[in-house]
Amino acid sequence: MLPEEFQQKLREHHIVLTQTQIEQFERYYQLLVEWNQKINLTAITDKNEVYLKHFYDSVALAFSVDLDKKASICDIGSGAGFPSIPLKIIFPELKVTIVDSLNKRINFLRTLITELDLNQVALFHDRAETFGQKIDHRASYDYVVARAVARLNVLCELCLPLVKKNGYFYALKAAKSQEELNEAKGSMAILGGKFIEDKQIYLPNTDDQRHVLVIEKKKETPKKYPRKSGLPSKKPIN
């Protein structure tokens, strides 16, 4: 996907990029490639692939769900900033919080938001298990997103504690897994979530399918969750 095609595909969804936004995506790509030579940010560095499989794939969340463009969104395990930074470029009034356990990635993101002149982006070098117990952040986000970080039953424990009641957790997956959904039903119920639907997206010019698993926060998460670092993945809630 060339940058021009990226812009065209966004226009099909009634998103028209300004010249500033076009330049922000271009600079994002340049910085991603530069920093990837020093630290492992992504296996995808070809420009067409980055625009398709990182930028378009991230923004596609807004095509599949009705995002409040002024909402607060927390991105768990964001890595190189996906999906929250492309969404922030498109919707500048979004209030973005990014949590990542690797400080090198946080340093990249700090450089990125400075270079792109993005405001209302907060970066935290932390584990999701610890972050989810912090009173200033717990149950305080309209949306929490995670993109291909872990299995759904683990993600529910890491992400749902951060979601406001009646807010949403969006799990972005490359492939549908009924097995993952089935094994996460127990954890969703315990953690206060309810599975709403699986939104399917196809990447342009490919057969690549993406899934947005929509989970609504219906009640408060019990205080003991998330458990200590490592426990959610070692002993997932059944």
Coordinates of C-alpha atoms in Angstrom, one line a residue:
M1 CA 0.0 0.0 0.0
L2 CA 1.6 3.2 -1.2
P3 CA 1.0 6.4 0.9
E4 CA -1.3 7.7 -1.8
E5 CA -3.4 4.5 -1.7
F6 CA -3.5 4.7 2.1
Q7 CA -5.0 8.2 1.8
Q8 CA -7.5 7.0 -0.8
K9 CA -8.6 4.1 1.4
L10 CA -9.1 6.5 4.3
R11 CA -11.2 8.8 2.1
E12 CA -13.5 5.9 1.4
H13 CA -14.2 5.9 5.1
H14 CA -14.8 9.7 5.1
I15 CA -11.3 10.4 6.7
V16 CA -9.5 13.1 4.7
L17 CA -5.9 13.6 5.8
T18 CA -4.4 17.1 6.1
Q19 CA -1.0 17.8 4.7
T20 CA 0.3 17.8 8.3
Q21 CA -1.2 14.3 9.0
I22 CA 0.4 13.0 5.7
E23 CA 3.7 14.3 6.8
Q24 CA 3.3 12.8 10.3
F25 CA 2.7 9.3 8.9
E26 CA 5.8 9.7 6.6
R27 CA 8.0 10.8 9.5
Y28 CA 6.5 8.0 11.6
Y29 CA 7.7 5.5 9.0
Q30 CA 11.2 7.1 8.8
L31 CA 11.7 7.0 12.6
L32 CA 10.4 3.4 12.8
V33 CA 13.0 2.2 10.2
E34 CA 15.8 4.3 11.8
W35 CA 15.1 3.0 15.4
N36 CA 14.5 -0.5 14.2
Q37 CA 18.2 -0.7 13.3
K38 CA 19.0 -0.2 17.0
I39 CA 16.2 -2.0 18.8
N40 CA 13.7 -4.6 17.7
L41 CA 10.4 -2.7 17.0
T42 CA 9.0 -4.6 14.1
A43 CA 9.7 -7.3 11.6
I44 CA 7.9 -5.2 9.0
T45 CA 10.0 -2.4 7.5
D46 CA 9.1 -2.3 3.8
K47 CA 7.2 1.0 3.3
N48 CA 4.2 -0.5 1.5
E49 CA 3.9 -3.2 4.2
V50 CA 4.2 -0.7 7.1
Y51 CA 1.4 1.5 5.6
L52 CA -0.8 -1.5 5.1
K53 CA -0.1 -3.8 8.1
H54 CA 0.7 -1.2 10.7
F55 CA -0.8 2.2 9.8
Y56 CA -4.0 1.0 8.0
D57 CA -4.4 -2.0 10.3
S58 CA -4.3 0.4 13.3
V59 CA -6.7 3.0 11.9
A60 CA -9.1 0.3 10.8
L61 CA -10.3 0.0 14.4
A62 CA -12.2 3.2 13.8
F63 CA -13.9 1.7 10.8
S64 CA -15.3 -1.2 12.8
V65 CA -16.4 0.4 16.0
D66 CA -17.9 3.8 16.8
L67 CA -15.1 5.6 18.5
D68 CA -15.7 8.8 20.4
K69 CA -12.9 10.9 18.9
K70 CA -12.4 12.8 22.2
A71 CA -12.3 9.8 24.4
S72 CA -9.5 8.4 26.6
I73 CA -7.8 5.3 25.2
C74 CA -5.1 3.1 26.9
D75 CA -2.9 1.0 24.7
I76 CA -1.4 -2.1 26.5
G77 CA 1.8 -3.5 25.1
S78 CA 1.8 -0.9 22.3
G79 CA 5.3 -1.7 21.1
A80 CA 6.1 0.8 18.4
G81 CA 2.8 2.6 19.0
F82 CA 0.2 0.5 17.3
P83 CA -2.7 1.0 17.2
S84 CA -2.9 4.1 19.3
I85 CA -0.4 6.5 17.6
P86 CA -1.9 6.1 14.1
L87 CA -5.4 6.7 15.7
K88 CA -4.0 9.8 17.5
I89 CA -2.7 11.2 14.2
I90 CA -6.1 10.7 12.6
F91 CA -8.1 11.9 15.6
P92 CA -5.9 14.6 17.4
E93 CA -8.3 15.1 20.3
L94 CA -8.0 11.5 21.5
K95 CA -6.4 11.2 24.9
V96 CA -3.8 8.4 24.6
T97 CA -2.0 6.5 27.3
I98 CA 0.6 3.9 26.3
V99 CA 1.9 1.2 28.6
D100 CA 4.9 -0.9 27.7
S101 CA 7.3 -3.1 29.8
L102 CA 10.4 -2.3 27.7
N103 CA 12.0 1.1 28.3
K104 CA 13.7 1.1 24.9
R105 CA 10.3 1.1 23.2
I106 CA 9.1 3.9 25.5
N107 CA 12.2 5.9 24.5
F108 CA 11.3 5.4 20.9
L109 CA 7.8 6.5 21.5
R110 CA 9.0 9.6 23.4
T111 CA 11.0 10.6 20.4
L112 CA 8.1 9.8 18.1
I113 CA 5.5 12.0 19.9
T114 CA 8.0 14.9 20.1
E115 CA 8.9 14.6 16.4
L116 CA 5.2 14.4 15.4
D117 CA 4.3 17.2 17.8
L118 CA 1.5 15.1 19.4
N119 CA 0.0 16.3 22.7
Q120 CA -2.1 14.5 25.3
V121 CA 0.0 11.3 24.9
A122 CA 1.2 9.8 28.2
L123 CA 3.9 7.1 28.2
F124 CA 4.4 4.6 31.1
H125 CA 7.3 2.1 31.4
D126 CA 5.4 -0.5 33.4
R127 CA 3.9 -3.9 33.4
A128 CA 0.2 -4.1 32.8
E129 CA -0.3 -6.1 36.0
T130 CA 1.2 -3.3 38.1
F131 CA -0.4 -0.5 36.1
G132 CA -3.9 -2.0 36.5
Q133 CA -3.6 -1.7 40.2
K134 CA -2.8 2.0 40.2
I135 CA -5.7 4.1 41.6
D136 CA -5.1 6.9 39.2
H137 CA -5.6 4.6 36.2
R138 CA -7.8 1.8 37.3
A139 CA -11.3 2.0 35.8
S140 CA -10.5 5.3 34.2
Y141 CA -10.4 4.8 30.4
D142 CA -13.2 4.9 27.9
Y143 CA -11.4 2.3 25.8
V144 CA -8.5 -0.1 26.3
V145 CA -6.8 -1.7 23.3
A146 CA -4.3 -4.5 22.9
R147 CA -3.0 -5.7 19.6
A148 CA -1.7 -9.3 19.4
V149 CA -0.2 -9.2 22.8
A150 CA -1.4 -12.5 24.4
R151 CA -4.3 -14.9 24.5
L152 CA -7.7 -13.4 25.2
N153 CA -8.1 -14.8 28.7
V154 CA -4.8 -13.2 29.7
L155 CA -5.6 -10.0 28.0
C156 CA -8.9 -9.7 29.8
E157 CA -7.1 -9.7 33.2
L158 CA -4.6 -7.1 32.0
C159 CA -7.0 -4.8 30.3
L160 CA -10.5 -4.9 31.8
P161 CA -9.4 -3.5 35.2
L162 CA -8.4 -0.3 33.4
V163 CA -11.8 0.2 31.6
K164 CA -14.5 2.4 32.9
K165 CA -17.8 0.8 33.7
N166 CA -19.8 0.9 30.4
G167 CA -16.5 1.4 28.5
Y168 CA -15.0 -1.1 26.0
F169 CA -11.9 -3.3 25.7
Y170 CA -11.0 -4.0 22.1
A171 CA -8.7 -7.0 21.5
L172 CA -7.2 -6.8 18.0
K173 CA -6.4 -10.2 16.6
A174 CA -5.0 -11.4 13.3
A175 CA -7.1 -14.5 13.3
K176 CA -10.4 -15.6 14.8
S177 CA -10.1 -18.2 17.5
Q178 CA -13.3 -19.7 18.8
E179 CA -11.1 -21.6 21.3
E180 CA -9.7 -18.3 22.7
L181 CA -13.2 -16.9 23.0
N182 CA -14.4 -20.1 24.8
E183 CA -11.6 -20.2 27.2
A184 CA -12.0 -16.5 28.0
K185 CA -15.7 -16.6 28.9
G186 CA -15.0 -17.4 32.6
S187 CA -12.4 -14.6 33.0
M188 CA -14.6 -12.1 31.3
A189 CA -17.5 -12.8 33.7
I190 CA -15.2 -12.6 36.8
L191 CA -13.5 -9.4 35.6
G192 CA -16.8 -7.6 34.8
G193 CA -16.7 -7.9 31.0
K194 CA -19.2 -9.1 28.5
F195 CA -18.4 -10.3 25.0
I196 CA -20.4 -8.2 22.5
E197 CA -19.2 -9.2 19.0
D198 CA -16.4 -10.1 16.7
K199 CA -15.9 -7.3 14.0
Q200 CA -14.1 -8.6 10.9
I201 CA -11.9 -6.5 8.7
Y202 CA -10.1 -7.3 5.5
L203 CA -6.9 -5.5 4.6
P204 CA -7.1 -4.0 1.1
N205 CA -5.6 -5.9 -1.9
T206 CA -5.0 -9.0 0.3
D207 CA -6.9 -11.9 1.8
D208 CA -5.6 -10.9 5.2
Q209 CA -8.4 -10.8 7.8
R210 CA -8.3 -9.0 11.1
H211 CA -10.7 -9.3 14.1
V212 CA -11.7 -6.8 16.6
L213 CA -13.2 -8.6 19.6
V214 CA -15.5 -6.1 21.4
I215 CA -15.9 -6.6 25.1
E216 CA -18.0 -4.2 27.2
K217 CA -17.3 -3.5 30.9
K218 CA -20.5 -4.2 32.6
K219 CA -19.4 -4.2 36.3
E220 CA -16.4 -3.3 38.4
T221 CA -13.4 -5.6 38.4
P222 CA -12.7 -7.3 41.8
K223 CA -9.8 -5.5 43.5
K224 CA -7.5 -8.5 43.5
Y225 CA -7.2 -8.3 39.7
P226 CA -4.9 -8.0 37.9
R227 CA -2.7 -10.3 40.0
K228 CA 1.0 -10.0 40.5
S229 CA 3.3 -9.8 37.5
G230 CA 3.5 -13.0 35.5
L231 CA 0.6 -14.8 37.1
P232 CA -2.1 -13.9 34.5
S233 CA 0.0 -15.7 31.8
K234 CA 1.2 -18.5 34.0
K235 CA -2.2 -19.3 35.6
P236 CA -4.9 -17.7 33.5
I237 CA -8.4 -17.4 35.1
N238 CA -10.6 -20.3 34.0

